[in-house]
Amino acid sequence: MSASHTEKQTENPITGSEALLRGLLSEGVECVFGYPGGNVLYIYDAMVGNPDFKHLLTRHEQGAIHAADGYARSTGKIGVCIATSGPGATNLVTGIATAFMDSVPLVILTGNVPTTVMGTDAFQEADIVSITMPITKHSYLVRDANDLPRIIHEAFYLAGTGRKGPVLIDIPKDVSNQQITAQPVERINLRGYHPEPALNPAEIHSIIQAIAESEKPVIIAGGGVIYSDASKELLEFVEKTRIPVAATLLGLGGFPSSHELCMGMPGMHGTYTANMAIQQADLIISIGSRFDDRITMKIDGFAPQAKKIAHIDIDPAEIGKNVHTELSCVGDIKAVLAYAIPEAKPARSDSWIREILQNKAAYPLRYDDSGSELKPQYVIEMISGTTGGEAIITTDVGQHQMWTAQFYKFKQPRSLLTSGGLGTMGFGFPSAMGAQIGNPDRLVISINGDGGMQMCAQEMAVCAIHQIPVKIVVINNQVLGMVKQWQELIHEQRFSHIELAGSPDFVKLAEAYGIKGLRAETKADAARVWQEALDTPGPVLVEFVVPKEEKVYPMVFSGTALDQMVMGEFQ
C-alpha cells in the first residue's frame, strides 16, 4: 500500500459519515461486516443510496469481526467491520484479540456517544479505545471529522504494513454528523514507525553459513511465511538448502504438505517426525514463527541438541522473547528469502533426510479405524480427499481443529483459517462467511465442533439469506472434547461440566434457517451425504456423529519436552 494518498477536494460540505464511506472506498474496501446501533446511525444513513458501498449485516458483532478476519486471512487484504458504542463495541473485543494474536490486518470502526457527554456514563458509553489498547496496533478517537480522511488512510497503512494487525477507529456520534470539506491527505509520516526495516546482509549471510555447516537442520515455518506471501520463496529456499520443514498451525499451507521434506505440524499435537527432528536438530531456523509455548512446550527442554537457533521475523520484539537465539534477521520474510536464495548452499543433510523419511514411514499419523464407528479423523481425511486439498478450510477450536491440522493435506497458502494464538471458540463459521465473500469462486468449508457451533449458529441466517455457499461441517461428539481429553489424561478422569446433552438437532436447526441439513453416523453415510453436500448449490450443513471417547494423538503434556509424546494406542 502506498504511503501517499490524495482525495479529491469536494466543493460542497459533506458529513463525517460520508467522508468515512468515501475513505473506505478509496482504500479498495469490497465489503464491510457490521451491526448497526444508535451511535452509528448517521454512518448507516450515509450507506443509503450508495450502490458502491457493500455491507453485510451479521447477527452478532462477534460474527462481524470474525467474518472480517476470515476475509483478511483468506485474501491478504484488510478486513473491515463496524459496530455501535457500548455493548456493540465490547462485543468486538474477543475478535480484536484474536486478530492481534494472529497478526491479521483489520480496521475496526466503532461508534461512541457524542463528545458533549463523553465521560458522563451516558447510555451505551464505553471507553473502547482504552479497552482495546493492549490488543491493537493503534486506536484512534476521532474528535474532529476533518481528521477522518487522514485517520482512515493511516489506519489502513498501519494495519497492512510491518507485522500486520488490527487498528481501531472510534467515532463519536456528533463527529459522524459534523459538516466538513474533505481535504487532500498528504504523505503519511508516522514518526518512529518503520514497518519494513532494511535488510542486513550480514545477518542473512550468518544464517547461510550456519546452514552450510549443519548436518541436522530444521526449519520451523510459521504464519509469517503466509502473511508475507513468501510460500514460493520458502519452497525454492528449501529445495536449494535441503532442510526439512515443520509447519506450525498458522503456517500450514505455507509449504506443500505433499513435499518429501514436509514433516507436518510440530508441538503439543505435532507429528512424531517433526517433534523428534526438532529435538535432534543441530540447527533450528524459525521463519515467521514466534516460538510460542504450544510449539516449544517445556522451554528448557526445547531443541537440546541445537548448536545454533536462528530466527527470521518482521517484528524485532519477537527475537529472543521466548527462546534464546544465536542468529537473527529482522525483515520481511519474502525479501529475506529472496535475498538468501542465490547465496544459499545445501546443508550436509543427506543422512539426516534419510532418517526423517524413515520416521515419516514408521510413525505416520494414525488412528484405530477397525470398528464400525465413524471416526472424526476419517471424516477429515474424506474431506481432504474429495477436495484434493484445494478448499479453503476454516475451523473452530478444539479436537476437530487439531484433527484438521493433522489429516487435511493443504496444498496452498491461505487455505487454513483458524484461531491460533487466542483459541477463540465461535471463530470458525463466521470466518468462513468472510472467506467466501472474499473468494466467491473457491470452495469454502467450515469445520466445527458441536460446542463452538453453538457460539455462532445464528450466522446461518446470513448464509441462507445471501446464499453464501459455505459447506458447514459439525463434528458432533456431544461433549467438549478437548476439555474432556485433558480432564481424562491429566486430571485423572475427574470430568467436570463437559457434557453437551441438550444441544439442538443441528439438521433441524439448519433447516429452520433455510439451509439444507444432512447427517451421517456411519462411513457409508458419510461418503454419501458429503458428496450430496458438495453437489448442492448454496450453503449446506452436514453433521457427523462421532464417538466422544476419541482423542487427539500424539500429545505432549504441559511441562514436558517435545520428545515425551503420548501416542495413544500406538504407543
Coordinates of C-alpha atoms in Angstrom, one line a residue, residues 132-482:
T132 CA -8.5 -2.3 23.2
M133 CA -5.2 -0.5 23.6
P134 CA -3.3 -3.7 24.5
I135 CA -4.8 -5.7 21.6
T136 CA -4.5 -3.2 18.7
K137 CA -1.6 -1.8 16.7
H138 CA -3.2 1.6 17.3
S139 CA -6.5 3.0 18.4
Y140 CA -7.9 6.4 17.3
L141 CA -10.6 8.5 19.0
V142 CA -11.8 11.0 16.3
R143 CA -12.8 14.3 17.9
D144 CA -12.9 16.3 14.6
A145 CA -14.3 14.9 11.4
N146 CA -11.8 16.9 9.4
D147 CA -9.2 14.4 10.6
L148 CA -11.1 11.4 9.2
P149 CA -9.6 11.2 5.7
R150 CA -6.1 11.2 7.3
I151 CA -7.0 8.8 10.1
I152 CA -8.6 6.3 7.7
H153 CA -5.6 6.2 5.4
E154 CA -3.2 6.0 8.4
A155 CA -5.3 3.1 9.9
F156 CA -5.1 1.1 6.7
Y157 CA -1.4 1.8 6.4
L158 CA -0.8 0.7 9.9
A159 CA -2.9 -2.4 9.7
G160 CA -1.4 -3.7 6.5
T161 CA 2.3 -3.0 6.9
G162 CA 5.1 -4.5 9.1
R163 CA 3.7 -7.0 11.5
K164 CA 0.1 -6.7 10.5
G165 CA -2.7 -6.3 13.0
P166 CA -6.0 -4.6 14.0
V167 CA -6.4 -0.9 14.1
L168 CA -9.5 0.7 15.8
I169 CA -11.2 4.0 14.8
D170 CA -13.7 5.2 17.4
I171 CA -16.1 7.9 16.1
P172 CA -18.4 9.8 18.4
K173 CA -22.0 10.4 17.1
D174 CA -21.7 14.1 16.7
V175 CA -18.4 13.7 14.8
S176 CA -20.1 11.4 12.3
N177 CA -22.6 14.1 11.5
Q178 CA -20.2 17.0 11.5
Q179 CA -20.1 19.0 8.2
I180 CA -16.6 19.2 6.7
T181 CA -14.9 19.9 3.4
A182 CA -12.7 16.9 2.6
Q183 CA -9.1 17.9 2.3
P184 CA -6.3 16.1 0.4
V185 CA -4.3 13.7 2.6
E186 CA -0.6 14.4 2.4
R187 CA 2.1 11.7 2.5
I188 CA 2.0 9.7 5.7
N189 CA 4.8 10.4 8.2
L190 CA 4.3 8.3 11.3
R191 CA 7.3 9.2 13.4
G192 CA 9.0 6.2 14.9
Y193 CA 7.1 3.7 12.8
H194 CA 9.4 1.8 10.4
P195 CA 7.4 -1.2 9.3
E196 CA 9.9 -2.6 6.8
P197 CA 13.4 -2.4 8.1
A198 CA 16.3 -2.5 5.6
L199 CA 17.8 -6.0 5.2
N200 CA 21.0 -6.6 6.9
P201 CA 23.1 -8.8 4.6
A202 CA 25.5 -9.8 7.4
E203 CA 22.6 -11.3 9.3
I204 CA 21.5 -13.3 6.3
H205 CA 25.0 -14.5 5.5
S206 CA 25.5 -15.7 9.1
I207 CA 22.4 -17.9 8.7
I208 CA 23.5 -19.2 5.3
Q209 CA 26.9 -20.1 6.8
A210 CA 25.3 -21.9 9.6
I211 CA 23.2 -23.9 7.1
A212 CA 26.3 -24.9 5.1
E213 CA 27.9 -26.2 8.3
S214 CA 24.8 -28.0 9.6
E215 CA 24.2 -31.8 9.4
K216 CA 20.7 -31.9 11.0
P217 CA 18.9 -28.6 10.2
V218 CA 15.2 -28.0 10.7
I219 CA 13.0 -25.1 9.5
I220 CA 10.0 -24.1 11.6
A221 CA 7.7 -22.3 9.2
G222 CA 5.1 -20.1 10.8
G223 CA 2.2 -17.8 9.7
G224 CA 4.6 -15.1 8.8
V225 CA 5.5 -17.1 5.7
I226 CA 1.9 -16.9 4.5
Y227 CA 1.3 -13.3 5.6
S228 CA 4.3 -12.1 3.6
D229 CA 3.3 -14.2 0.6
A230 CA 6.6 -16.0 0.8
S231 CA 5.5 -19.6 0.1
K232 CA 7.1 -19.7 -3.3
E233 CA 10.4 -18.4 -1.9
L234 CA 10.3 -20.8 1.0
L235 CA 9.9 -23.8 -1.4
E236 CA 12.8 -22.6 -3.5
F237 CA 14.9 -22.0 -0.4
V238 CA 14.2 -25.5 1.0
E239 CA 14.9 -27.2 -2.3
K240 CA 18.2 -25.5 -2.5
T241 CA 19.3 -26.0 1.1
R242 CA 17.7 -29.4 1.6
I243 CA 16.3 -28.6 5.0
P244 CA 13.2 -30.5 6.4
V245 CA 10.3 -28.3 7.3
A246 CA 7.9 -28.3 10.3
A247 CA 4.9 -26.0 9.7
T248 CA 3.1 -24.5 12.7
L249 CA -0.7 -24.4 12.9
L250 CA -0.8 -21.0 11.3
G251 CA 1.9 -22.0 8.9
L252 CA 0.1 -24.9 7.4
G253 CA -0.3 -24.4 3.6
G254 CA 2.8 -22.2 3.5
F255 CA 4.8 -25.3 2.5
P256 CA 3.3 -28.1 0.4
S257 CA 2.2 -31.0 2.7
S258 CA 3.0 -33.5 -0.1
H259 CA 6.6 -32.4 -0.3
E260 CA 9.1 -35.1 0.9
L261 CA 10.7 -32.6 3.3
C262 CA 7.4 -31.6 4.9
M263 CA 7.3 -33.2 8.4
G264 CA 3.9 -31.8 9.4
M265 CA 3.0 -29.8 12.4
P266 CA 5.2 -29.6 15.5
G267 CA 4.2 -29.1 19.1
M268 CA 1.7 -30.3 21.6
H269 CA -0.2 -32.3 18.9
G270 CA 2.5 -32.4 16.4
T271 CA 3.8 -35.3 14.4
Y272 CA 6.4 -37.7 15.8
T273 CA 8.7 -36.9 12.9
A274 CA 8.5 -33.1 13.4
N275 CA 8.9 -33.2 17.2
M276 CA 11.8 -35.7 17.2
A277 CA 13.5 -33.7 14.4
I278 CA 13.4 -30.5 16.5
Q279 CA 14.8 -32.4 19.5
Q280 CA 17.7 -33.9 17.5
A281 CA 18.5 -31.0 15.2
D282 CA 21.8 -29.2 15.4
L283 CA 20.3 -26.0 13.8
I284 CA 16.8 -24.6 14.2
I285 CA 15.7 -21.8 11.8
S286 CA 12.3 -20.2 12.7
I287 CA 10.9 -18.4 9.8
G288 CA 7.8 -16.3 10.7
S289 CA 7.1 -18.3 13.8
R290 CA 7.3 -16.8 17.3
F291 CA 8.3 -19.8 19.3
D292 CA 5.0 -19.9 21.2
D293 CA 4.5 -22.3 24.1
R294 CA 2.4 -24.8 22.1
I295 CA 5.4 -25.3 19.8
T296 CA 8.3 -25.3 22.2
M297 CA 6.5 -26.9 25.2
K298 CA 9.0 -27.1 28.1
I299 CA 11.3 -24.3 27.2
D300 CA 14.5 -25.7 28.8
G301 CA 13.9 -29.0 27.1
F302 CA 13.4 -27.5 23.6
A303 CA 15.9 -28.4 20.9
P304 CA 18.6 -29.6 23.3
Q305 CA 21.0 -30.7 20.6
A306 CA 20.8 -27.4 18.6
K307 CA 24.2 -25.7 18.4
K308 CA 22.5 -22.6 17.0
I309 CA 19.0 -21.3 16.8
A310 CA 18.1 -18.7 14.2
H311 CA 15.0 -16.5 14.0
I312 CA 13.8 -14.6 10.9
D313 CA 10.9 -12.3 11.7
I314 CA 9.4 -8.9 10.7
D315 CA 8.9 -8.0 14.4
P316 CA 12.1 -7.3 16.3
A317 CA 10.2 -7.7 19.6
E318 CA 9.8 -11.4 18.9
I319 CA 13.6 -12.1 18.6
G320 CA 14.8 -13.7 21.7
K321 CA 11.5 -13.2 23.5
N322 CA 10.7 -16.9 24.2
V323 CA 13.8 -18.8 23.0
H324 CA 17.4 -17.6 23.1
T325 CA 18.6 -17.2 19.5
E326 CA 22.3 -17.0 18.4
L327 CA 21.4 -15.8 14.9
S328 CA 18.6 -13.4 14.0
C329 CA 17.4 -11.5 10.9
V330 CA 14.7 -8.8 11.2
G331 CA 12.9 -8.2 7.9
D332 CA 10.0 -9.1 5.6
I333 CA 10.3 -12.9 5.1
K334 CA 9.7 -12.7 1.3
A335 CA 12.5 -10.2 0.9
V336 CA 14.9 -12.1 3.3
L337 CA 14.4 -15.4 1.4
A338 CA 14.6 -13.7 -2.0
Y339 CA 18.0 -12.3 -0.9
A340 CA 19.1 -15.6 0.6
I341 CA 18.2 -18.0 -2.2
P342 CA 21.0 -17.0 -4.7
E343 CA 23.6 -17.2 -1.9
A344 CA 22.3 -20.4 -0.1
K345 CA 24.2 -23.7 -0.3
P346 CA 22.9 -27.2 0.7
A347 CA 23.3 -28.4 4.2
R348 CA 25.2 -31.6 4.8
S349 CA 21.9 -33.3 5.4
D350 CA 21.7 -36.4 3.2
S351 CA 21.8 -38.9 6.1
W352 CA 19.5 -36.6 8.1
I353 CA 16.9 -36.6 5.4
R354 CA 17.0 -40.4 5.2
E355 CA 16.4 -40.5 8.9
I356 CA 13.5 -38.1 8.5
L357 CA 11.9 -40.1 5.7
Q358 CA 12.3 -43.3 7.8
N359 CA 10.5 -41.7 10.7
K360 CA 7.7 -40.5 8.4
A361 CA 7.2 -44.0 7.2
A362 CA 7.5 -45.7 10.6
Y363 CA 5.4 -43.2 12.6
P364 CA 2.6 -41.7 10.5
L365 CA -0.4 -40.1 12.0
R366 CA -2.9 -42.9 12.6
Y367 CA -6.0 -43.9 14.4
D368 CA -7.9 -47.1 15.0
D369 CA -10.4 -47.4 12.2
S370 CA -11.1 -51.1 12.5
G371 CA -14.5 -50.8 14.0
S372 CA -17.9 -49.7 12.7
E373 CA -17.9 -46.3 14.3
L374 CA -17.5 -43.1 12.3
K375 CA -14.2 -41.6 13.4
P376 CA -13.6 -37.9 13.2
Q377 CA -10.2 -38.4 11.6
Y378 CA -11.9 -40.5 8.9
V379 CA -14.2 -37.5 8.2
I380 CA -11.3 -35.1 7.8
E381 CA -9.4 -37.5 5.5
M382 CA -12.5 -37.9 3.4
I383 CA -13.0 -34.1 3.1
S384 CA -9.3 -33.7 2.2
G385 CA -9.5 -36.4 -0.4
T386 CA -12.7 -35.2 -2.1
T387 CA -11.4 -31.6 -2.3
G388 CA -7.9 -32.6 -3.3
G389 CA -6.6 -30.3 -0.5
E390 CA -7.7 -27.3 -2.6
A391 CA -10.5 -25.9 -0.5
I392 CA -10.4 -23.0 2.0
I393 CA -10.9 -24.6 5.4
T394 CA -11.9 -22.8 8.5
T395 CA -12.0 -24.4 11.9
D396 CA -13.3 -23.6 15.3
V397 CA -11.2 -24.5 18.3
G398 CA -10.8 -27.9 19.9
Q399 CA -10.2 -31.5 18.9
H400 CA -11.6 -31.1 15.4
Q401 CA -9.2 -28.2 14.9
M402 CA -6.2 -30.5 15.7
W403 CA -7.6 -33.3 13.6
T404 CA -8.0 -30.9 10.7
A405 CA -4.4 -29.7 11.1
Q406 CA -3.2 -33.3 11.2
F407 CA -5.2 -35.0 8.5
Y408 CA -6.2 -32.3 5.9
K409 CA -3.4 -32.1 3.3
F410 CA -3.1 -28.4 2.5
K411 CA -1.7 -27.6 -0.9
Q412 CA -1.5 -23.8 -0.9
P413 CA -1.3 -20.8 1.4
R414 CA -4.3 -19.0 2.9
S415 CA -6.2 -22.3 2.9
L416 CA -6.4 -22.8 6.6
L417 CA -8.1 -20.1 8.7
T418 CA -8.1 -20.9 12.4
S419 CA -7.7 -19.1 15.7
G420 CA -4.2 -19.9 16.7
G421 CA -2.9 -17.7 19.5
L422 CA -6.1 -16.9 21.3
G423 CA -8.0 -20.2 20.6
T424 CA -11.4 -18.5 20.1
M425 CA -14.4 -20.7 20.1
G426 CA -17.1 -19.3 17.7
F427 CA -14.5 -18.2 15.2
G428 CA -14.9 -21.0 12.6
F429 CA -18.2 -20.4 10.9
P430 CA -18.3 -16.6 10.7
S431 CA -14.7 -16.6 9.4
A432 CA -15.9 -18.9 6.6
M433 CA -18.5 -16.4 5.5
G434 CA -15.9 -13.7 5.2
A435 CA -13.6 -16.1 3.3
Q436 CA -16.4 -16.9 0.9
I437 CA -17.2 -13.2 0.3
G438 CA -13.5 -12.6 -0.5
N439 CA -13.2 -15.8 -2.6
P440 CA -16.5 -16.3 -4.4
D441 CA -15.1 -18.9 -6.8
R442 CA -13.5 -21.1 -4.1
L443 CA -15.0 -23.9 -2.2
V444 CA -15.1 -22.9 1.5
I445 CA -15.7 -25.5 4.2
S446 CA -16.2 -24.6 7.9
I447 CA -15.3 -27.4 10.3
N448 CA -16.8 -27.0 13.7
G449 CA -17.3 -28.9 17.0
D450 CA -20.8 -29.1 18.5
G451 CA -19.6 -26.7 21.2
G452 CA -18.2 -23.9 19.0
M453 CA -21.0 -24.2 16.5
Q454 CA -23.5 -23.1 19.2
M455 CA -21.5 -19.9 19.8
C456 CA -22.1 -18.7 16.2
A457 CA -25.1 -20.7 14.8
Q458 CA -27.2 -17.6 14.4
E459 CA -25.0 -16.6 11.4
M460 CA -26.6 -19.3 9.4
A461 CA -29.4 -16.8 8.8
V462 CA -26.8 -14.7 6.8
C463 CA -25.7 -17.6 4.7
A464 CA -29.3 -18.5 4.0
I465 CA -30.5 -15.0 3.0
H466 CA -27.5 -14.2 0.8
Q467 CA -26.9 -17.8 -0.4
I468 CA -23.3 -17.8 0.8
P469 CA -22.4 -21.3 -0.3
V470 CA -20.3 -22.3 2.7
K471 CA -20.3 -26.1 3.5
I472 CA -20.8 -26.3 7.3
V473 CA -19.4 -29.4 9.0
V474 CA -20.3 -30.2 12.6
I475 CA -18.2 -32.9 14.2
N476 CA -20.6 -33.9 16.9
N477 CA -19.2 -35.9 19.8
Q478 CA -21.8 -34.4 22.3
V479 CA -19.1 -33.2 24.6
L480 CA -16.4 -30.5 25.0
G481 CA -13.9 -32.9 23.5
M482 CA -10.6 -31.2 24.2

